[in-house]
Amino acid sequence: MTLHERFMKQALGLARKGAGRVSPNPLVGAVVVRSGAVVGAGYHRRFGGPHAEVHALQQAGELARGADMYVTLEPCSHTGKTPPCADAIIQAGVGRVFAGMADPNPLVSGRGIKKLRAAGIAVESGILENECRRLNESFLKYITTGMPFVALKSAATLDGRIATRTGDSKWITCPESRRVAHRLRFEADAVMVGSGTVLADDPLLTVRLGRKAAAQPLRVIVDGRLRTPLASHVVQPEYAAGTMIVTTAGRAATPKARTLKAAGVRVLACPQKTGRIDMRRLLKKLAAGGIASVLIEGGAELAASALEAGVVDKVYFFYALKILGGRQAVGMIGGTGPSRIAEAVSIVDMRLRRIKNDILIEGYVEKKAPLIKSAGRKR
């Protein structure tokens, strides 16, 4: 590992601390280095707050003059909720800037680097670029396509069952796996389930990590027939304001929909496609409301609908070392399914992780999400 990569890894570690708190902004970390030692460090802590570079420069103080800065993403050059970071770097007198990657945001997109170079600051981009792109895969998808990054999560037995023939599903995986799943919720802008999951499990769909989360993800219930019971948890006063029920235009105009709205639930009308809520149209509407990432948690029919619509970017499949069996037990993915193996969804860039007695398989849907580029630096 080179010296540049070592300092960029430190910046990446800092950036991850902002997960679940800064969306739809990107995760960014920065360190200021002088004579081989870190003299300032920072990360983007919350949406609307100071950026990573500002925190790092404040900590470095006068030691920033003539020093090197390592930042995971190209410094911004425009005024948004905060002033341009490029201006702060120039004013601090930083000597060189090493960026993990260029910012794909059209408001920045090379302008930050150009501004720094015009001020006489040497800039090198592309250090640990793959790691930096993976860190911000949700932001990259959202800012370049106008669609959220979609992850599909499921917990199943080794033979792919998510519930018994009677519908019992608690608990398939171990507490440690469930904690990882709650971390995925925490980092997502929205958690999505189908009405069948609400009817079967009456879930809270909240983040429970042993401490109060800074913000809960939006709870999205895909419910074309508006079957969500008025007594379900997600409709109660404590949770209603953070719940959105997606249904058809006709159902959205019914007395039940008006009752849900009066309770504080958001009811969103969305067109159907082949008898189901059109997932692409739904995700486009969510993105327009600032939702950059969606975690689909269940059930089998919603998972099938998302895969068939081609909107899934990534999967998180938790497998317990158990075999359930049974013809009527519920499988991970519903729907009709393809008629040929060649039509199966392929997963690439797979990672396997052992979580106590469970296995987590994480990977990307082929041709959907490798935002990872070939290695190499750009000067």
Tab-separated table of C-alpha atoms in Angstrom:
chain	number	residue	atom	x	y	z
A	1	MET	CA	0.000	0.000	0.000
A	2	THR	CA	1.398	3.377	-0.991
A	3	LEU	CA	1.493	6.377	1.339
A	4	HIS	CA	-1.238	8.038	-0.721
A	5	GLU	CA	-3.465	4.964	-0.393
A	6	ARG	CA	-2.881	4.790	3.367
A	7	PHE	CA	-4.104	8.338	3.903
A	8	MET	CA	-7.031	7.836	1.518
A	9	LYS	CA	-8.060	4.758	3.520
A	10	GLN	CA	-8.157	6.953	6.617
A	11	ALA	CA	-10.386	9.395	4.763
A	12	LEU	CA	-12.664	6.517	3.654
A	13	GLY	CA	-12.972	5.297	7.244
A	14	LEU	CA	-14.018	8.777	8.347
A	15	ALA	CA	-16.532	9.107	5.503
A	16	ARG	CA	-18.361	5.928	6.574
A	17	LYS	CA	-19.226	7.572	9.894
A	18	GLY	CA	-21.738	9.742	8.070
A	19	ALA	CA	-23.745	6.762	6.752
A	20	GLY	CA	-27.452	7.156	7.416
A	21	ARG	CA	-27.120	10.863	8.214
A	22	VAL	CA	-26.185	12.814	5.085
A	23	SER	CA	-28.355	11.512	2.218
A	24	PRO	CA	-29.059	12.575	-0.468
A	25	ASN	CA	-25.588	14.117	-0.152
A	26	PRO	CA	-22.551	11.844	-0.605
A	27	LEU	CA	-20.407	10.354	2.140
A	28	VAL	CA	-17.115	12.269	2.275
A	29	GLY	CA	-14.051	12.069	4.489
A	30	ALA	CA	-10.918	14.250	4.479
A	31	VAL	CA	-7.543	14.337	6.184
A	32	VAL	CA	-4.895	17.076	6.159
A	33	VAL	CA	-1.347	15.728	6.184
A	34	ARG	CA	1.838	17.646	7.002
A	35	SER	CA	5.302	16.058	7.027
A	36	GLY	CA	3.765	12.594	6.923
A	37	ALA	CA	1.440	13.134	9.899
A	38	VAL	CA	-2.310	13.785	10.004
A	39	VAL	CA	-2.916	17.243	11.468
A	40	GLY	CA	-6.609	17.554	10.640
A	41	ALA	CA	-9.458	15.126	9.951
A	42	GLY	CA	-13.161	15.390	9.298
A	43	TYR	CA	-16.216	13.928	7.621
A	44	HIS	CA	-19.616	15.087	6.420
A	45	ARG	CA	-21.674	14.503	9.573
A	46	ARG	CA	-25.202	15.501	8.651
A	47	PHE	CA	-27.216	16.777	5.699
A	48	GLY	CA	-27.000	20.555	5.567
A	49	GLY	CA	-23.963	20.669	7.870
A	50	PRO	CA	-20.325	21.587	7.096
A	51	HIS	CA	-18.563	19.302	4.644
A	52	ALA	CA	-15.632	17.024	5.443
A	53	GLU	CA	-12.998	19.439	4.113
A	54	VAL	CA	-14.195	22.239	6.384
A	55	HIS	CA	-14.012	20.060	9.509
A	56	ALA	CA	-10.507	18.861	8.555
A	57	LEU	CA	-9.259	22.395	7.855
A	58	GLN	CA	-10.674	23.730	11.114
A	59	GLN	CA	-8.862	21.027	13.042
A	60	ALA	CA	-5.600	21.639	11.181
A	61	GLY	CA	-5.686	25.419	11.581
A	62	GLU	CA	-2.499	27.113	10.403
A	63	LEU	CA	-0.866	23.742	9.857
A	64	ALA	CA	-3.007	23.390	6.723
A	65	ARG	CA	-0.897	26.005	4.904
A	66	GLY	CA	1.324	24.159	2.435
A	67	ALA	CA	-0.005	20.759	3.587
A	68	ASP	CA	-1.585	17.935	1.614
A	69	MET	CA	-5.293	17.142	1.732
A	70	TYR	CA	-6.745	13.708	1.002
A	71	VAL	CA	-10.476	13.744	0.277
A	72	THR	CA	-12.659	10.884	-0.952
A	73	LEU	CA	-14.617	13.047	-3.415
A	74	GLU	CA	-13.760	16.085	-5.513
A	75	PRO	CA	-14.298	19.246	-3.424
A	76	CYS	CA	-17.463	21.131	-4.370
A	77	SER	CA	-17.214	24.421	-6.242
A	78	HIS	CA	-20.781	25.704	-5.882
A	79	THR	CA	-22.820	27.242	-3.089
A	80	GLY	CA	-25.537	24.942	-1.809
A	81	LYS	CA	-26.492	24.653	1.848
A	82	THR	CA	-22.842	25.488	2.593
A	83	PRO	CA	-20.165	27.591	0.823
A	84	PRO	CA	-17.839	25.930	-1.733
A	85	CYS	CA	-15.225	23.644	-0.192
A	86	ALA	CA	-12.787	24.508	-2.985
A	87	ASP	CA	-12.793	28.126	-1.760
A	88	ALA	CA	-12.091	27.013	1.809
A	89	ILE	CA	-9.140	24.898	0.628
A	90	ILE	CA	-7.704	27.801	-1.365
A	91	GLN	CA	-8.105	30.229	1.524
A	92	ALA	CA	-6.408	27.791	3.911
A	93	GLY	CA	-3.360	27.680	1.641
A	94	VAL	CA	-3.330	23.896	1.116
A	95	GLY	CA	-0.444	22.883	-1.133
A	96	ARG	CA	-1.751	19.712	-2.788
A	97	VAL	CA	-5.075	17.881	-2.993
A	98	PHE	CA	-5.476	14.151	-3.573
A	99	ALA	CA	-9.067	13.193	-4.474
A	100	GLY	CA	-10.453	9.699	-4.535
A	101	MET	CA	-12.739	10.422	-7.481
A	102	ALA	CA	-14.345	13.200	-9.495
A	103	ASP	CA	-17.828	14.265	-8.434
A	104	PRO	CA	-20.455	13.144	-11.001
A	105	ASN	CA	-22.860	15.840	-9.775
A	106	PRO	CA	-23.397	18.166	-12.784
A	107	LEU	CA	-23.051	21.131	-10.401
A	108	VAL	CA	-19.461	20.057	-9.677
A	109	SER	CA	-18.206	17.537	-12.263
A	110	GLY	CA	-14.603	18.688	-12.591
A	111	ARG	CA	-15.215	22.313	-11.684
A	112	GLY	CA	-13.836	21.859	-8.179
A	113	ILE	CA	-10.585	20.400	-9.489
A	114	LYS	CA	-10.360	23.100	-12.148
A	115	LYS	CA	-10.843	25.821	-9.547
A	116	LEU	CA	-8.126	24.409	-7.295
A	117	ARG	CA	-5.643	24.124	-10.159
A	118	ALA	CA	-6.412	27.677	-11.280
A	119	ALA	CA	-5.375	28.782	-7.782
A	120	GLY	CA	-2.032	26.992	-8.150
A	121	ILE	CA	-2.912	23.910	-6.103
A	122	ALA	CA	-1.675	20.596	-7.509
A	123	VAL	CA	-4.496	18.035	-7.774
A	124	GLU	CA	-4.356	14.287	-8.315
A	125	SER	CA	-7.561	12.286	-8.742
A	126	GLY	CA	-8.300	8.548	-8.765
A	127	ILE	CA	-6.604	7.264	-5.603
A	128	LEU	CA	-8.522	4.156	-4.415
A	129	GLU	CA	-11.246	5.189	-6.849
A	130	ASN	CA	-13.033	1.834	-6.753
A	131	GLU	CA	-13.351	1.997	-2.979
A	132	CYS	CA	-14.541	5.598	-3.170
A	133	ARG	CA	-17.161	4.742	-5.800
A	134	ARG	CA	-18.420	1.746	-3.822
A	135	LEU	CA	-18.717	3.932	-0.722
A	136	ASN	CA	-21.065	6.264	-2.594
A	137	GLU	CA	-22.849	3.810	-4.872
A	138	SER	CA	-26.273	5.131	-3.813
A	139	PHE	CA	-25.300	8.745	-4.459
A	140	LEU	CA	-23.744	7.877	-7.826
A	141	LYS	CA	-26.880	6.091	-9.046
A	142	TYR	CA	-29.183	8.840	-7.774
A	143	ILE	CA	-27.224	11.810	-9.117
A	144	THR	CA	-26.527	10.314	-12.556
A	145	THR	CA	-29.870	8.625	-13.311
A	146	GLY	CA	-32.477	10.338	-11.154
A	147	MET	CA	-33.395	6.930	-9.692
A	148	PRO	CA	-32.703	5.523	-6.224
A	149	PHE	CA	-30.153	2.804	-5.615
A	150	VAL	CA	-32.198	-0.312	-4.811
A	151	ALA	CA	-31.008	-3.138	-2.579
A	152	LEU	CA	-33.011	-6.321	-2.061
A	153	LYS	CA	-32.631	-8.006	1.325
A	154	SER	CA	-33.968	-11.404	2.296
A	155	ALA	CA	-33.443	-13.872	5.133
A	156	ALA	CA	-33.968	-17.543	4.362
A	157	THR	CA	-33.109	-21.111	5.253
A	158	LEU	CA	-30.500	-22.954	3.198
A	159	ASP	CA	-33.254	-24.259	0.953
A	160	GLY	CA	-34.492	-20.745	0.229
A	161	ARG	CA	-37.584	-20.603	2.471
A	162	ILE	CA	-38.568	-17.354	4.169
A	163	ALA	CA	-41.574	-18.732	6.086
A	164	THR	CA	-43.223	-22.037	6.948
A	165	ARG	CA	-46.428	-23.259	5.325
A	166	THR	CA	-48.319	-21.573	8.193
A	167	GLY	CA	-46.548	-18.247	7.591
A	168	ASP	CA	-44.253	-18.411	10.632
A	169	SER	CA	-41.018	-16.527	9.916
A	170	LYS	CA	-39.645	-15.409	13.298
A	171	TRP	CA	-36.802	-15.840	13.569
A	172	ILE	CA	-34.962	-17.541	10.721
A	173	THR	CA	-31.600	-15.845	11.264
A	174	CYS	CA	-29.599	-15.165	14.407
A	175	PRO	CA	-29.672	-11.886	16.413
A	176	GLU	CA	-26.306	-10.871	14.968
A	177	SER	CA	-27.643	-11.098	11.417
A	178	ARG	CA	-30.692	-9.108	12.403
A	179	ARG	CA	-28.425	-6.407	13.766
A	180	VAL	CA	-26.622	-6.235	10.414
A	181	ALA	CA	-30.022	-5.968	8.728
A	182	HIS	CA	-30.943	-3.067	10.992
A	183	ARG	CA	-27.713	-1.362	9.986
A	184	LEU	CA	-28.805	-1.701	6.349
A	185	ARG	CA	-32.103	-0.063	7.316
A	186	PHE	CA	-30.274	2.741	9.082
A	187	GLU	CA	-28.229	3.501	5.983
A	188	ALA	CA	-31.230	3.483	3.616
A	189	ASP	CA	-33.507	6.440	2.914
A	190	ALA	CA	-36.550	4.170	2.596
A	191	VAL	CA	-37.522	0.633	3.585
A	192	MET	CA	-40.065	-1.024	1.285
A	193	VAL	CA	-42.334	-4.012	1.858
A	194	GLY	CA	-45.479	-5.350	0.250
A	195	SER	CA	-48.894	-5.396	1.886
A	196	GLY	CA	-48.596	-9.166	2.319
A	197	THR	CA	-45.709	-8.644	4.742
A	198	VAL	CA	-47.757	-6.146	6.744
A	199	LEU	CA	-50.693	-8.540	6.898
A	200	ALA	CA	-48.522	-11.513	7.906
A	201	ASP	CA	-46.042	-9.906	10.301
A	202	ASP	CA	-47.351	-6.429	11.241
A	203	PRO	CA	-43.752	-5.111	11.296
A	204	LEU	CA	-42.549	-1.822	12.774
A	205	LEU	CA	-39.985	-1.290	9.975
A	206	THR	CA	-37.906	0.875	12.295
A	207	VAL	CA	-34.172	0.966	13.028
A	208	ARG	CA	-33.440	-0.700	16.371
A	209	LEU	CA	-29.723	-0.716	17.101
A	210	GLY	CA	-29.795	-0.221	20.856
A	211	ARG	CA	-29.784	3.551	20.548
A	212	LYS	CA	-32.159	6.105	19.119
A	213	ALA	CA	-31.494	6.605	15.415
A	214	ALA	CA	-30.899	10.170	14.233
A	215	ALA	CA	-33.630	9.618	11.655
A	216	GLN	CA	-35.795	6.679	10.698
A	217	PRO	CA	-36.074	5.610	7.051
A	218	LEU	CA	-39.329	6.259	5.243
A	219	ARG	CA	-41.576	3.188	5.475
A	220	VAL	CA	-43.027	2.419	2.038
A	221	ILE	CA	-45.853	-0.121	1.798
A	222	VAL	CA	-46.657	-1.253	-1.741
A	223	ASP	CA	-50.360	-1.988	-1.485
A	224	GLY	CA	-52.233	-1.996	-4.794
A	225	ARG	CA	-55.461	-3.238	-3.179
A	226	LEU	CA	-55.126	-1.006	-0.078
A	227	ARG	CA	-55.258	-3.960	2.306
A	228	THR	CA	-53.089	-2.423	5.064
A	229	PRO	CA	-55.135	-2.727	8.286
A	230	LEU	CA	-55.929	0.491	10.126
A	231	ALA	CA	-54.755	-1.263	13.294
A	232	SER	CA	-51.289	-2.133	11.916
A	233	HIS	CA	-48.210	-0.702	13.601
A	234	VAL	CA	-47.134	1.437	10.654
A	235	VAL	CA	-50.440	3.355	10.774
A	236	GLN	CA	-50.405	4.156	14.493
A	237	PRO	CA	-49.781	7.783	15.618
A	238	GLU	CA	-46.151	7.098	16.590
A	239	TYR	CA	-45.292	5.845	13.096
A	240	ALA	CA	-47.897	7.225	10.684
A	241	ALA	CA	-45.995	10.384	9.674
A	242	GLY	CA	-43.077	8.265	8.472
A	243	THR	CA	-45.235	5.830	6.511
A	244	MET	CA	-46.183	5.979	2.836
A	245	ILE	CA	-48.720	3.600	1.338
A	246	VAL	CA	-48.515	3.222	-2.432
A	247	THR	CA	-51.707	2.190	-4.172
A	248	THR	CA	-53.673	2.752	-7.371
A	249	ALA	CA	-55.373	6.028	-8.258
A	250	GLY	CA	-58.783	4.442	-7.707
A	251	ARG	CA	-57.922	3.104	-4.247
A	252	ALA	CA	-56.281	6.419	-3.295
A	253	ALA	CA	-59.699	8.099	-3.625
A	254	THR	CA	-61.568	5.702	-1.298
A	255	PRO	CA	-62.833	6.421	2.248
A	256	LYS	CA	-60.134	4.118	3.652
A	257	ALA	CA	-57.442	6.182	1.940
A	258	ARG	CA	-58.952	9.348	3.434
A	259	THR	CA	-58.888	7.727	6.875
A	260	LEU	CA	-55.236	6.820	6.422
A	261	LYS	CA	-54.401	10.366	5.359
A	262	ALA	CA	-56.268	11.763	8.365
A	263	ALA	CA	-54.092	9.543	10.565
A	264	GLY	CA	-50.977	11.154	9.071
A	265	VAL	CA	-50.046	8.452	6.555
A	266	ARG	CA	-48.948	9.573	3.105
A	267	VAL	CA	-50.966	7.851	0.388
A	268	LEU	CA	-49.300	7.875	-3.016
A	269	ALA	CA	-51.189	6.978	-6.181
A	270	CYS	CA	-49.073	5.142	-8.731
A	271	PRO	CA	-49.932	3.506	-12.082
A	272	GLN	CA	-49.993	-0.242	-12.501
A	273	LYS	CA	-48.164	-2.392	-15.014
A	274	THR	CA	-49.273	-5.957	-15.757
A	275	GLY	CA	-51.569	-5.869	-12.731
A	276	ARG	CA	-48.947	-4.640	-10.239
A	277	ILE	CA	-47.742	-1.265	-9.065
A	278	ASP	CA	-45.252	-0.039	-11.686
A	279	MET	CA	-41.964	-0.236	-9.795
A	280	ARG	CA	-40.067	2.070	-12.132
A	281	ARG	CA	-42.712	4.787	-11.873
A	282	LEU	CA	-42.808	4.373	-8.105
A	283	LEU	CA	-39.036	4.674	-7.726
A	284	LYS	CA	-38.996	7.739	-9.976
A	285	LYS	CA	-41.575	9.376	-7.710
A	286	LEU	CA	-39.546	8.496	-4.616
A	287	ALA	CA	-36.379	9.933	-6.159
A	288	ALA	CA	-38.226	13.171	-6.934
A	289	GLY	CA	-38.880	13.411	-3.194
A	290	GLY	CA	-35.179	13.105	-2.331
A	291	ILE	CA	-35.048	9.336	-1.722
A	292	ALA	CA	-31.626	8.208	-2.979
A	293	SER	CA	-31.638	4.632	-1.657
A	294	VAL	CA	-34.303	1.999	-1.066
A	295	LEU	CA	-33.999	-1.268	0.857
A	296	ILE	CA	-36.625	-3.791	-0.253
A	297	GLU	CA	-37.258	-6.207	2.617
A	298	GLY	CA	-40.226	-8.281	1.534
A	299	GLY	CA	-42.063	-10.229	0.716
A	300	ALA	CA	-41.611	-12.752	-2.052
A	301	GLU	CA	-44.032	-11.121	-4.497
A	302	LEU	CA	-42.586	-7.630	-4.100
A	303	ALA	CA	-39.082	-9.076	-4.585
A	304	ALA	CA	-40.257	-10.755	-7.788
A	305	SER	CA	-41.890	-7.556	-9.004
A	306	ALA	CA	-38.697	-5.552	-8.426
A	307	LEU	CA	-36.468	-8.122	-10.125
A	308	GLU	CA	-38.802	-8.487	-13.089
A	309	ALA	CA	-38.878	-4.692	-13.480
A	310	GLY	CA	-35.066	-4.654	-13.540
A	311	VAL	CA	-34.777	-2.059	-10.763
A	312	VAL	CA	-32.676	-4.033	-8.261
A	313	ASP	CA	-29.019	-3.008	-8.081
A	314	LYS	CA	-27.748	-5.097	-5.185
A	315	VAL	CA	-28.781	-8.070	-3.060
A	316	TYR	CA	-28.184	-8.989	0.573
A	317	PHE	CA	-29.225	-12.606	1.137
A	318	PHE	CA	-28.915	-13.940	4.688
A	319	TYR	CA	-28.962	-17.733	4.956
A	320	ALA	CA	-29.468	-19.584	8.230
A	321	LEU	CA	-27.904	-23.050	8.480
A	322	LYS	CA	-31.346	-24.640	8.608
A	323	ILE	CA	-33.435	-26.678	6.188
A	324	LEU	CA	-37.176	-26.121	6.285
A	325	GLY	CA	-38.623	-27.984	3.313
A	326	GLY	CA	-42.307	-28.304	2.541
A	327	ARG	CA	-44.063	-27.702	-0.757
A	328	GLN	CA	-46.199	-24.961	0.759
A	329	ALA	CA	-43.389	-23.170	2.580
A	330	VAL	CA	-42.808	-19.657	1.250
A	331	GLY	CA	-39.851	-19.174	-1.116
A	332	MET	CA	-37.597	-16.118	-1.292
A	333	ILE	CA	-38.819	-14.935	-4.682
A	334	GLY	CA	-42.400	-15.255	-5.898
A	335	GLY	CA	-43.917	-14.406	-9.255
A	336	THR	CA	-44.075	-16.704	-12.258
A	337	GLY	CA	-40.343	-16.820	-12.854
A	338	PRO	CA	-38.537	-17.349	-16.160
A	339	SER	CA	-39.079	-20.406	-18.343
A	340	ARG	CA	-35.360	-20.832	-19.109
A	341	ILE	CA	-32.229	-20.879	-16.941
A	342	ALA	CA	-30.646	-18.447	-19.399
A	343	GLU	CA	-33.190	-15.847	-18.278
A	344	ALA	CA	-32.164	-16.048	-14.602
A	345	VAL	CA	-30.865	-12.924	-12.864
A	346	SER	CA	-27.094	-13.214	-12.449
A	347	ILE	CA	-25.228	-11.832	-9.459
A	348	VAL	CA	-21.673	-10.519	-9.862
A	349	ASP	CA	-18.931	-9.134	-7.623
A	350	MET	CA	-20.148	-11.448	-4.859
A	351	ARG	CA	-18.894	-11.258	-1.276
A	352	LEU	CA	-19.531	-13.940	1.314
A	353	ARG	CA	-19.474	-13.283	5.043
A	354	ARG	CA	-20.034	-15.573	8.019
A	355	ILE	CA	-22.210	-14.090	10.773
A	356	LYS	CA	-22.135	-16.527	13.681
A	357	ASN	CA	-24.210	-19.466	12.351
A	358	ASP	CA	-25.518	-17.568	9.313
A	359	ILE	CA	-24.076	-16.710	5.911
A	360	LEU	CA	-24.504	-13.347	4.196
A	361	ILE	CA	-24.149	-13.214	0.418
A	362	GLU	CA	-23.798	-9.701	-0.956
A	363	GLY	CA	-23.547	-8.928	-4.653
A	364	TYR	CA	-24.685	-6.823	-7.580
A	365	VAL	CA	-27.221	-7.607	-10.246
A	366	GLU	CA	-25.259	-8.124	-13.451
A	367	LYS	CA	-25.283	-5.114	-15.826
A	368	LYS	CA	-27.006	-3.028	-13.156
A	369	ALA	CA	-24.580	-1.837	-10.566
A	370	PRO	CA	-20.899	-2.233	-11.135
A	371	LEU	CA	-20.158	1.430	-10.762
A	372	ILE	CA	-16.605	0.237	-10.195
A	373	LYS	CA	-14.091	1.321	-12.790
A	374	SER	CA	-10.828	-0.265	-13.833
A	375	ALA	CA	-7.890	0.590	-11.633
A	376	GLY	CA	-5.641	3.516	-12.451
A	377	ARG	CA	-5.062	7.116	-11.535
A	378	LYS	CA	-5.953	10.289	-13.353
A	379	ARG	CA	-3.781	13.363	-13.074
